[in-house]
Structure formats: C-alpha cells, structure tokens
PDB file of C-alpha atoms and ligand atoms in Angstrom:
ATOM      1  CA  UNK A 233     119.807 181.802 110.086  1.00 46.00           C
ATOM      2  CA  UNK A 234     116.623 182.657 108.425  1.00 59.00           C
ATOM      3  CA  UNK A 235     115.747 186.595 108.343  1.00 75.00           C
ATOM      4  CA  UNK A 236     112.344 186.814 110.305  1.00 92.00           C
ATOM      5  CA  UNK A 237     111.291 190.040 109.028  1.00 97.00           C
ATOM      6  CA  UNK A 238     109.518 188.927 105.675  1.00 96.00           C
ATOM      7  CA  UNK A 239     107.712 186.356 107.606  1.00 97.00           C
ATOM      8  CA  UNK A 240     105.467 189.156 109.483  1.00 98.00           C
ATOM      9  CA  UNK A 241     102.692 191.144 107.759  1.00 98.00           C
ATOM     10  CA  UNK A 242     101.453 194.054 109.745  1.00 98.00           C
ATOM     11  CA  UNK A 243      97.977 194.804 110.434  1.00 98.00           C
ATOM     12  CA  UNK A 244      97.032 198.213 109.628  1.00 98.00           C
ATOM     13  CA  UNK A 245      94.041 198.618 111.330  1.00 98.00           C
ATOM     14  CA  UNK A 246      93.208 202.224 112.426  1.00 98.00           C
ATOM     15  CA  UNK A 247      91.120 203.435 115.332  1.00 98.00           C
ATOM     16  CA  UNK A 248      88.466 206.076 113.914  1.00 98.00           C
ATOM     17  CA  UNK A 249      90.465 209.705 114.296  1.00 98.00           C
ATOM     18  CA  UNK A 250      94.373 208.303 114.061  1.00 98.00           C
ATOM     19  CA  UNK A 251      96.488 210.323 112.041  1.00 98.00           C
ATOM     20  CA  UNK A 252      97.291 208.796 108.730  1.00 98.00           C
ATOM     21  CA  UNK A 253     100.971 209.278 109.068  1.00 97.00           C
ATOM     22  CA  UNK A 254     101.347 207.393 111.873  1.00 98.00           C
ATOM     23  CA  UNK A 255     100.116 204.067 110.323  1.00 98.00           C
ATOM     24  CA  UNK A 256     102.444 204.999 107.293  1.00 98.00           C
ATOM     25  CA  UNK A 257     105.211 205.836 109.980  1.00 98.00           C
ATOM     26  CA  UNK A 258     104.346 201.870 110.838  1.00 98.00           C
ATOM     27  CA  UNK A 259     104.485 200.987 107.276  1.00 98.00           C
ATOM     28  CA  UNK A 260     107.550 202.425 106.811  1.00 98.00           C
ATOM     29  CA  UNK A 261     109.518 200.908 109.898  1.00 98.00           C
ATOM     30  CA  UNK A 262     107.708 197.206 108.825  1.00 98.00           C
ATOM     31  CA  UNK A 263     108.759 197.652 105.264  1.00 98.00           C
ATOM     32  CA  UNK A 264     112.204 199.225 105.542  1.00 97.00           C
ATOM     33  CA  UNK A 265     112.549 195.600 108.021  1.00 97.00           C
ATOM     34  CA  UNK A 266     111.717 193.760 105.213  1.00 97.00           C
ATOM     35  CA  UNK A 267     108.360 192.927 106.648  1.00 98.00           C
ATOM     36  CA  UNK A 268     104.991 193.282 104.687  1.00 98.00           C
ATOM     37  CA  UNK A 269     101.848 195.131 105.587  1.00 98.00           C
ATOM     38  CA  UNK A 270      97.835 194.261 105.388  1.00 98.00           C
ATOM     39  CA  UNK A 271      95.093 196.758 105.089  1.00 98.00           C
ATOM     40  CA  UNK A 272      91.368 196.147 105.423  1.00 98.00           C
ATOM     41  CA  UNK A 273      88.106 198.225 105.246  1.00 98.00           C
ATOM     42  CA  UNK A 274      89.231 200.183 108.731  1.00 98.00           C
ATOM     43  CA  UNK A 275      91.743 201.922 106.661  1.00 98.00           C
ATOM     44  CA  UNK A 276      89.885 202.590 103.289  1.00 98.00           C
ATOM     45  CA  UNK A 277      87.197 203.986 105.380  1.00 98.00           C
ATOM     46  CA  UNK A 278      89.970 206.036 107.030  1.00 98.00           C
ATOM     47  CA  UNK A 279      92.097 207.230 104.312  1.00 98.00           C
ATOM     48  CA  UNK A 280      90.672 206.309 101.065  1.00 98.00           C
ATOM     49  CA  UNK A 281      91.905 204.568  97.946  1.00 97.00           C
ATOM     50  CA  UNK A 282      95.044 206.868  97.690  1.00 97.00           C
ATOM     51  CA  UNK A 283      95.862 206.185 101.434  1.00 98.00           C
ATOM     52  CA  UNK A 284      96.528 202.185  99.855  1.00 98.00           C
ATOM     53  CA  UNK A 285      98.079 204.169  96.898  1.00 97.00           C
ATOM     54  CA  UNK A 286     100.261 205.740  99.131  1.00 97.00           C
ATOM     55  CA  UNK A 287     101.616 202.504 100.773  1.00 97.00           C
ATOM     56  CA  UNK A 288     102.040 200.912  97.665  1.00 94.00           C
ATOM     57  CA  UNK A 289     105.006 203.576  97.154  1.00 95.00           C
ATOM     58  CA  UNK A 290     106.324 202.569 100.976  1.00 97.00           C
ATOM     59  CA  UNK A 291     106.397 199.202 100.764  1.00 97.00           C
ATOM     60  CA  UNK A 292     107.712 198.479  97.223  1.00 90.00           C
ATOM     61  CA  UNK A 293     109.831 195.460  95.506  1.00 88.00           C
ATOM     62  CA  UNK A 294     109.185 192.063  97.864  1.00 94.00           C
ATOM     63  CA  UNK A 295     107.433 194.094 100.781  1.00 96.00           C
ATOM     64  CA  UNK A 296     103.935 193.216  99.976  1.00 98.00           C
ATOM     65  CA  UNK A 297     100.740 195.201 100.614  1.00 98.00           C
ATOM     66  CA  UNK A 298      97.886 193.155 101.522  1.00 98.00           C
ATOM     67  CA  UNK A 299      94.074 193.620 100.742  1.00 98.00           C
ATOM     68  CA  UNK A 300      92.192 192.545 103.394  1.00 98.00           C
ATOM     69  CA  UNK A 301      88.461 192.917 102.440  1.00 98.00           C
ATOM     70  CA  UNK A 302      87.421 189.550 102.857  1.00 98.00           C
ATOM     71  CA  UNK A 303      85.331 189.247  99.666  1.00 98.00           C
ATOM     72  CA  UNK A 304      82.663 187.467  99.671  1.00 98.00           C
ATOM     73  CA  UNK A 305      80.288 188.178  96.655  1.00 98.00           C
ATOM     74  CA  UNK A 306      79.718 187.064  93.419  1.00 98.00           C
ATOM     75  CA  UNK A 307      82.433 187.197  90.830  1.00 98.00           C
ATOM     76  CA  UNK A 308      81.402 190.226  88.647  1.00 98.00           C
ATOM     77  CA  UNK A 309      81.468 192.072  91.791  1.00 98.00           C
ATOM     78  CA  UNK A 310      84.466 190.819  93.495  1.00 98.00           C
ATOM     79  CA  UNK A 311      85.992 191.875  89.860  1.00 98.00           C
ATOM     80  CA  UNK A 312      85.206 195.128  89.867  1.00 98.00           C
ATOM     81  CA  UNK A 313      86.772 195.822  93.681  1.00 98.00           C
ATOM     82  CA  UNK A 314      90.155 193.797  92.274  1.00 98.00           C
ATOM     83  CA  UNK A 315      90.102 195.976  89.551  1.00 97.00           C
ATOM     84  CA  UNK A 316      90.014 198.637  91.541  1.00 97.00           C
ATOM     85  CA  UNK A 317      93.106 197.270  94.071  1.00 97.00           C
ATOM     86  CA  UNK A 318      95.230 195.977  91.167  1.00 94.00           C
ATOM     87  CA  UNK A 319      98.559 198.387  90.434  1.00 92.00           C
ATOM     88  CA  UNK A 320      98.200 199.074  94.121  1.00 96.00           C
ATOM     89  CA  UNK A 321      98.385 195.698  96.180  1.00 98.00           C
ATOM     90  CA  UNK A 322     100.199 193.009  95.491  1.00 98.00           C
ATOM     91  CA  UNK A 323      97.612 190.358  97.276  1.00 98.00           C
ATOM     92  CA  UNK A 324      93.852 190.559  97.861  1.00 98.00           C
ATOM     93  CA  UNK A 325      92.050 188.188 100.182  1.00 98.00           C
ATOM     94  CA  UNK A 326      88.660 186.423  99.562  1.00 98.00           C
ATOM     95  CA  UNK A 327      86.417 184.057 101.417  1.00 98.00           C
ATOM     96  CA  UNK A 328      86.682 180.739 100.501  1.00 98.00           C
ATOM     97  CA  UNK A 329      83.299 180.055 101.243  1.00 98.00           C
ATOM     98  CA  UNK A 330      81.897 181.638  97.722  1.00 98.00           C
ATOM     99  CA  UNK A 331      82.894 179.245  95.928  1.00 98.00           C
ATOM    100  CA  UNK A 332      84.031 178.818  92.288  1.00 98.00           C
ATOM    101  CA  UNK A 333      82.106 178.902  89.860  1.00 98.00           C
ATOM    102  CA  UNK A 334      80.586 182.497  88.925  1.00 98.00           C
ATOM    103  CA  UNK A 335      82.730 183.585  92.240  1.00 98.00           C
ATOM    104  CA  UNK A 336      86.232 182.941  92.837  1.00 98.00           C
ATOM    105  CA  UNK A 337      87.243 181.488  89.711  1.00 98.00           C
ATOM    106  CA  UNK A 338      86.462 185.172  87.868  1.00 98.00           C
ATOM    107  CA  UNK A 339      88.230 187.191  90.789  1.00 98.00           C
ATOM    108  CA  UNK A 340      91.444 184.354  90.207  1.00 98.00           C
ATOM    109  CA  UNK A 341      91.536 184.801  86.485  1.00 98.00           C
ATOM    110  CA  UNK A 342      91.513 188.772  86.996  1.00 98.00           C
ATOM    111  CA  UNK A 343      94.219 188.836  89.557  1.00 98.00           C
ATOM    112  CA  UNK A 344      96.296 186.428  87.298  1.00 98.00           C
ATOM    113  CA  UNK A 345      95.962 188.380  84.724  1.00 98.00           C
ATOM    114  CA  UNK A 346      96.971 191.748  86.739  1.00 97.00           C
ATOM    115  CA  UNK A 347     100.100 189.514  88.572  1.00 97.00           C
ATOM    116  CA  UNK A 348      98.280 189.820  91.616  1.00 98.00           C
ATOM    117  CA  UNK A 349      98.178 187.113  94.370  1.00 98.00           C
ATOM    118  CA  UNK A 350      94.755 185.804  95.172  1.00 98.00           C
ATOM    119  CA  UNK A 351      94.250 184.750  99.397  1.00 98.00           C
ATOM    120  CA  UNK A 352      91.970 182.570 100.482  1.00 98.00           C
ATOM    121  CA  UNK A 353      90.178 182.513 103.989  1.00 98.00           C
ATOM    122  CA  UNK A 354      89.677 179.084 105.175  1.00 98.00           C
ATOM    123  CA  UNK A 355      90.121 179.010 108.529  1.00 98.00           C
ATOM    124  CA  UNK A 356      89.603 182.119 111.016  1.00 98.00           C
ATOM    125  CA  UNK A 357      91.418 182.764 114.291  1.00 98.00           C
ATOM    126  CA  UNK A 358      88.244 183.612 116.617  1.00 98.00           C
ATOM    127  CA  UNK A 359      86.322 181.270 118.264  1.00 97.00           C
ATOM    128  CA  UNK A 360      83.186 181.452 116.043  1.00 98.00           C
ATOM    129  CA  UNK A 361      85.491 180.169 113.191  1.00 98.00           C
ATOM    130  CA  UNK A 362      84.653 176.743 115.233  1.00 97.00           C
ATOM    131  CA  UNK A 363      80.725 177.107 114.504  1.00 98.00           C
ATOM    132  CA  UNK A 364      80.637 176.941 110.702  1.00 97.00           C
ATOM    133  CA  UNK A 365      83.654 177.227 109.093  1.00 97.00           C
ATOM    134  CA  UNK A 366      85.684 174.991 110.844  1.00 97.00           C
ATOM    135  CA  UNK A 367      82.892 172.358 110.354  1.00 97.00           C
ATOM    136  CA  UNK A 368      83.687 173.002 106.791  1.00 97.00           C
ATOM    137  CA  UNK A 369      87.413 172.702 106.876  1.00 98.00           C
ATOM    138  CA  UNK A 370      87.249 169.873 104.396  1.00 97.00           C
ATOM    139  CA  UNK A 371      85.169 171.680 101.636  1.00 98.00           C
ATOM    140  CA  UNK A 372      87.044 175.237 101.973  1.00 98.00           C
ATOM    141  CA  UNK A 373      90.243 172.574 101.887  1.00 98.00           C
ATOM    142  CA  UNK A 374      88.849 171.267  98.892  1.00 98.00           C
ATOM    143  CA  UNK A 375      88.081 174.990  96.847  1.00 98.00           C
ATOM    144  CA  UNK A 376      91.705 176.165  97.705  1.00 98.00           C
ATOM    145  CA  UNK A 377      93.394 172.965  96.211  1.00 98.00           C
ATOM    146  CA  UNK A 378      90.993 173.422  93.043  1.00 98.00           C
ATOM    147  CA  UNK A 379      91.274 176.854  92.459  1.00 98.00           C
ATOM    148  CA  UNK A 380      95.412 176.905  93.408  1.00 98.00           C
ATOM    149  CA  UNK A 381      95.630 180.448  94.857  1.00 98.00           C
ATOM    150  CA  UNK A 382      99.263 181.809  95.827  1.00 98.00           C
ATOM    151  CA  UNK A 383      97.892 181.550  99.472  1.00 98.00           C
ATOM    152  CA  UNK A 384      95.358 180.635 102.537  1.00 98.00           C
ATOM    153  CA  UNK A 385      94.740 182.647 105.717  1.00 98.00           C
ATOM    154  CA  UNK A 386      94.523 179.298 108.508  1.00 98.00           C
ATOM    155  CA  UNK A 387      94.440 180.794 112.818  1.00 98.00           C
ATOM    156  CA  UNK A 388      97.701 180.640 114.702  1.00 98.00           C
ATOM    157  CA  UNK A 389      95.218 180.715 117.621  1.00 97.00           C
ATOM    158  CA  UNK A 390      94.151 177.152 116.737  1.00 97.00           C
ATOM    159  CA  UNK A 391      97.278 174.727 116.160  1.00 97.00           C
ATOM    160  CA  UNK A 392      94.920 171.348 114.449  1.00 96.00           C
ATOM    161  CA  UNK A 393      93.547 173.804 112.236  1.00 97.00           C
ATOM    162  CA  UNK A 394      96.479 175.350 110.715  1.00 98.00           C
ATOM    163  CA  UNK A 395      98.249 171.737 110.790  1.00 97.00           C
ATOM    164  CA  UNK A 396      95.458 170.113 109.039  1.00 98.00           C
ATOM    165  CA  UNK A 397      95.865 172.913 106.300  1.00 98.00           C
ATOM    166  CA  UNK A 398      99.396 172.911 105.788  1.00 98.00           C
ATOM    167  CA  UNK A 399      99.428 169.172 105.684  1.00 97.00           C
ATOM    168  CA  UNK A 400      96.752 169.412 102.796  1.00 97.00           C
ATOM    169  CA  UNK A 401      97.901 172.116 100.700  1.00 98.00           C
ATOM    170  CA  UNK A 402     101.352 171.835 100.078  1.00 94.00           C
ATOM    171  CA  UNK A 403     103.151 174.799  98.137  1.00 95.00           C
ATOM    172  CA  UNK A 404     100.673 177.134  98.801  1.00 98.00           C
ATOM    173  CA  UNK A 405     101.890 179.868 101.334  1.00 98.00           C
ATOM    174  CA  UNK A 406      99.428 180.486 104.760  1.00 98.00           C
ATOM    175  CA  UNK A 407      99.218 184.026 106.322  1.00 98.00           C
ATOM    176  CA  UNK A 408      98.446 183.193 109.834  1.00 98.00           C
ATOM    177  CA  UNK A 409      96.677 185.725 112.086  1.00 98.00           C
ATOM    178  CA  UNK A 410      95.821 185.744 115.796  1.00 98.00           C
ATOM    179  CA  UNK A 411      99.693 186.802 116.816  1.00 97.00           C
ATOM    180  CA  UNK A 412      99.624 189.433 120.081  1.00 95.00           C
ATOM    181  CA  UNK A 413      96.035 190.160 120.916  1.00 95.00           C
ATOM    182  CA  UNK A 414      94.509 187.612 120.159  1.00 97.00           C
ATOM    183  CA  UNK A 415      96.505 185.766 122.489  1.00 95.00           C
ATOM    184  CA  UNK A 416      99.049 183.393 119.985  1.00 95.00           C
ATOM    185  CA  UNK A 417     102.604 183.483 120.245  1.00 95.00           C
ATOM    186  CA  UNK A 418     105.191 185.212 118.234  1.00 97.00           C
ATOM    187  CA  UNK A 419     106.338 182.111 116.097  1.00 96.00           C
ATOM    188  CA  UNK A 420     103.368 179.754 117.198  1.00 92.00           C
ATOM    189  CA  UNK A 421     102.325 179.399 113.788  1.00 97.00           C
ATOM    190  CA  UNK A 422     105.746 179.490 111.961  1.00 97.00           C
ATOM    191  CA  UNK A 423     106.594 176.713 113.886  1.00 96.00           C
ATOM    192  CA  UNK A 424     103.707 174.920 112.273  1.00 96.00           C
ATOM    193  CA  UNK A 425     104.478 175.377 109.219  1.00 96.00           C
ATOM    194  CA  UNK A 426     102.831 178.524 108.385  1.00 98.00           C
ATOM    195  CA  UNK A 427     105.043 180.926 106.284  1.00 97.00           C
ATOM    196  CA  UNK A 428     103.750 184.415 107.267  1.00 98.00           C
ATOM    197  CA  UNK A 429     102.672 185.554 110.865  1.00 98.00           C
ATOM    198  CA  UNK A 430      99.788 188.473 110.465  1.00 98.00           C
ATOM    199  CA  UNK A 431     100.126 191.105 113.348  1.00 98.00           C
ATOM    200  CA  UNK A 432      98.317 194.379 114.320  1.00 98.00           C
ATOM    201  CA  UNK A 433      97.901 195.681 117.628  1.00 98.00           C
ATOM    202  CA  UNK A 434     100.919 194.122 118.988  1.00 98.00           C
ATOM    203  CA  UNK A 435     102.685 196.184 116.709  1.00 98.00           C
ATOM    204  CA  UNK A 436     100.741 199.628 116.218  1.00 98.00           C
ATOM    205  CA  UNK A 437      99.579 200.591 119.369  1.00 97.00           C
ATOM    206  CA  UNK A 438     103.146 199.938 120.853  1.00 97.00           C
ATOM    207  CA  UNK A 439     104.676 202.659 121.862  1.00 97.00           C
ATOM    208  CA  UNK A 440     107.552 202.311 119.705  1.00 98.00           C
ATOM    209  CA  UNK A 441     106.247 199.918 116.764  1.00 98.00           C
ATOM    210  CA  UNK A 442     109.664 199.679 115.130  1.00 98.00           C
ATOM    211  CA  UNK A 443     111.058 198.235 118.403  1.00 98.00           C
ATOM    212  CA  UNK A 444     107.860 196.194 118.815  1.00 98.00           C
ATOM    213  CA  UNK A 445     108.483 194.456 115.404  1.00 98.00           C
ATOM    214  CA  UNK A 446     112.114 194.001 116.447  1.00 97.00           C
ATOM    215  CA  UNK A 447     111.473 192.027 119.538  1.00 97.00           C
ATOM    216  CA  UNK A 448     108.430 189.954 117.562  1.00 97.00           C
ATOM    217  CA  UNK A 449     111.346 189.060 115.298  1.00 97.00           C
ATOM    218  CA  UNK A 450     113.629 187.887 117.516  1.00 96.00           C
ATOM    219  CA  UNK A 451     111.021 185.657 119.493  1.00 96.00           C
ATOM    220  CA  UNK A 452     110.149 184.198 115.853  1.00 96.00           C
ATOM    221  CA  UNK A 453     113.901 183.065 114.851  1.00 94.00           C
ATOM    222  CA  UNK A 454     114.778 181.819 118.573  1.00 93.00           C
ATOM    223  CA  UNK A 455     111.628 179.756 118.354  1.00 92.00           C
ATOM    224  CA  UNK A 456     111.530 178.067 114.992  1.00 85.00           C
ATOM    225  CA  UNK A 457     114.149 180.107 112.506  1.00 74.00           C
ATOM    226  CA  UNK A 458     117.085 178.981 113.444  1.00 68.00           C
ATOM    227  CA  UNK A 459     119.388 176.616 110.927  1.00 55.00           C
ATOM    228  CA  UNK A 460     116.686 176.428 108.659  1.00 53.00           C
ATOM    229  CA  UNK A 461     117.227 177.344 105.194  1.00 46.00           C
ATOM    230  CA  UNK A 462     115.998 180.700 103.519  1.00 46.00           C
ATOM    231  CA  UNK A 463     112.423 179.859 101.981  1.00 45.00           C
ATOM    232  CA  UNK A 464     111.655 177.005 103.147  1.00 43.00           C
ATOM    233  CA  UNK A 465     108.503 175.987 105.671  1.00 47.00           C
ATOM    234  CA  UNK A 466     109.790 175.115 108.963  1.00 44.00           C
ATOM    235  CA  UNK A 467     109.127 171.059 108.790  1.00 39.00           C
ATOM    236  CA  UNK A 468     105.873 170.435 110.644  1.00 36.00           C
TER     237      UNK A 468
HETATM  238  P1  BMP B 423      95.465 191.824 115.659  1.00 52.24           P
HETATM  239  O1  BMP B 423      96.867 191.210 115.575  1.00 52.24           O
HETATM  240  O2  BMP B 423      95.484 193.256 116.048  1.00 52.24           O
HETATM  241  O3  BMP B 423      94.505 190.989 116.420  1.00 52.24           O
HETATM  242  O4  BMP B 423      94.925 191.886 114.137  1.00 52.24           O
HETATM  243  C1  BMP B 423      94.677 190.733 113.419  1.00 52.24           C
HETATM  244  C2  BMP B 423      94.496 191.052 111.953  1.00 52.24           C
HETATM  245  O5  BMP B 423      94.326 189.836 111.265  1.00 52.24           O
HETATM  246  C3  BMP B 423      93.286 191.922 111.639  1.00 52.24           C
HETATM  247  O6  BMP B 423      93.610 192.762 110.558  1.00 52.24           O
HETATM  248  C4  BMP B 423      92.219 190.921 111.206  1.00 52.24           C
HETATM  249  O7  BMP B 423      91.370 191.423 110.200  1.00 52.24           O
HETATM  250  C5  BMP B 423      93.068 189.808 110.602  1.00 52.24           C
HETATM  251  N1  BMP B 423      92.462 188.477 110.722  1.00 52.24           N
HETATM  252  C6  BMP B 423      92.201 187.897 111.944  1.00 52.24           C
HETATM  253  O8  BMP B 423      92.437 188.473 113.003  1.00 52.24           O
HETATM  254  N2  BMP B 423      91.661 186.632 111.968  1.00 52.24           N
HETATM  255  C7  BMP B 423      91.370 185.945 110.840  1.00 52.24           C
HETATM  256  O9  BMP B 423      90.925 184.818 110.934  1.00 52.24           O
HETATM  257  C8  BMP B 423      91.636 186.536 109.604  1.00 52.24           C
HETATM  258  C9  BMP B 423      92.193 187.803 109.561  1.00 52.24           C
HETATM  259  O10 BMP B 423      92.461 188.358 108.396  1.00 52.24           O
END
C-alpha cells in the first residue's frame, strides 16, 4: 500500500500572537511523517525570513517546504523575492494569471537555475475562483503546459475543475487545497488524480496535530491508496 504521508502538505498559517514553536512543533510532527509543509505571507509576517530558514532545517531531504506567496508581478520582481526564498524552499508558488513573457518565464528560468520547483495557481478552491479564473481555465491551462512547471495548485473543493486539469496536464504534479475547513474530504482530491492534498487548520488548530495528521492519513489510503503503486496518480 501506498504511504499517505508525502501526499499531504501542511498549511502553516499562523493566527497573529501564536508562538513560533508551536507551528515548528507542527512542522516537525508533519515532516518526521514524511509529510511536507507550506508557508505563506501569515508566517513571514510572523516570524520572518529565518522563521522559513528555520524550517528548511526541519523538514530536510524529500520533505518539502512550500512558498506560498502567490506571486503575481512582473518578472524582475518576482526574481528578486525567489532569490530571496531559494536555499530555503524547495517550491515557490505563482499566479498563473501573469503570464509569460517578462513574468513567469524569468521567475521559471531563476528557480531552474537554483533547483527550485516553480507552482502554478490555476484554479482556486473558494467560490470566487468561479468568477474569473475559472472562466479562464482554458488560458491558465494553456500557460502551465507552455511554461512546464514541476506543478499546479487545482481546488479539491471543486471535483470538474481539478479533473479537467489533471486530464490536461499530464506529468505535472497538482497540490490540491480546500481539505478540512474548507469543507473537502481527506482523499477527495487524491482520488482524482491529484498527487498532494494541502491542509491547514484541520491540522494546526487540532489539539493534537500529530494525531490529526495520522487520522487524515488513514482516511486518504482507505479511500484511494490502497493497491496502488508507490508514485503513481491514482487513475482518474
Ligand atoms: P485550510 O486547510 O486551513 O483551509 O488552508 C488552506 C491553505 O491552502 C491555505 O494556506 C491557503 O493559502 C491555501 N490555498 C487555498 O486554500 N486555496 C487555494 O485555492 C490555494 C491555496 O494555496
């Protein structure tokens, strides 16, 4: 049976105030699991650039950490952030939206270059995702399979969405969010085809996170894991 823990990245997402080393208690029990974590502006604001520095020394070897700024600028400036990230992070995530040219195509070449993993958003897991984005689906479609980044961020809240991507971008690995709060189902998107499950709250503001992730596990492999082979996308 597949292990479920490297399909689950945990959202780091602190609450103004909370102690740093309880989301690096969190890191820890996701990462010694084998999962991966994600951090966004909440916890640069919270703890700085060395708070990322320190997870970097948490989650080492295959347990990724995840930047989750959602770029969206032009590329000179989405350079100078990466630059900042690489040594640190092993992924950063931008919108596809900017496009390529002058955008993502200089934030690709500088994250190739530092052998880190350029994400693209293309689908999101709230509903407002429905009033533009979603109307672009084709187009954002269109700038992943150009540009070939290691991976897409496509809703587990909103099945056609993340079936239409994984259908049209084959090889490239989704990071699916809207697990727990948001109201999707450990293993929703896994089933679909995604190959990582993105989870915060469900997992941080447990009580006991490590247990949390535990039980999220299980849930995945009984729903979609099991007899598959290691590293492979469940078939759609
Ligand atoms: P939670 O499981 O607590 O709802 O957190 C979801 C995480 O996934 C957050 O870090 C959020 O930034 C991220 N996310 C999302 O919820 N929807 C998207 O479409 C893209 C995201 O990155």
């Amino acid at each position: 049976m597949e292990h479920p823990f490297d399909r689950i990245i945990v959202a780091l997402d602190p609450p103004i105030g909370a102690p740093k080393k309880i989301y690096e208690r969190v890191a820890r029990e996701a990462c010694s699991r084998g999962s991966h974590v994600k951090v966004g502006i909440p916890y640069l604001l919270e703890y700085g650039i060395q708070g990322i520095a320190g997870l970097s020394k948490i989650c080492k070897g295959p347990q990724m950490v995840v930047a989750d700024f959602k770029m969206a600028d032009i590329g000179f400036v989405m350079r100078s952030v990466a630059s900042r990230l690489a040594g640190m992070v092993d992924a950063i995530i931008a919108h596809a939206f900017v496009g390529i040219e002058g955008g993502l195509r200089e934030l690709k070449e500088l994250l190739d270059a530092s052998h880190v993993k350029l994400v693209l958003v293309v689908s999101m897991s709230h509903k407002g995702s429905q009033e533009v984005m979603d109307k672009c689906l084709d187009r954002l479609i269109g700038v992943a399979r150009e540009l070939e980044p290691w991976g897409v961020v496509a809703p587990a809240t909103r099945p056609e969405s993340l079936l239409r991507v994984r259908r049209e971008l084959e090889g490239v690995a989704i990071l699916s969010p809207g697990v727990g709060l948001q109201g999707g189902q450990p293993g929703d998107a896994i089933c679909l085809g995604a190959d990582y499950e993105i989870i915060g709250r469900a997992v941080t503001r447990a009580k006991d996170p490590g247990r949390a992730l535990d039980v999220i596990a299980n849930q995945i492999s009984e729903k979609c894991l099991q007899g598959l082979k290691p590293g492979k996308n469940p078939a759609i």
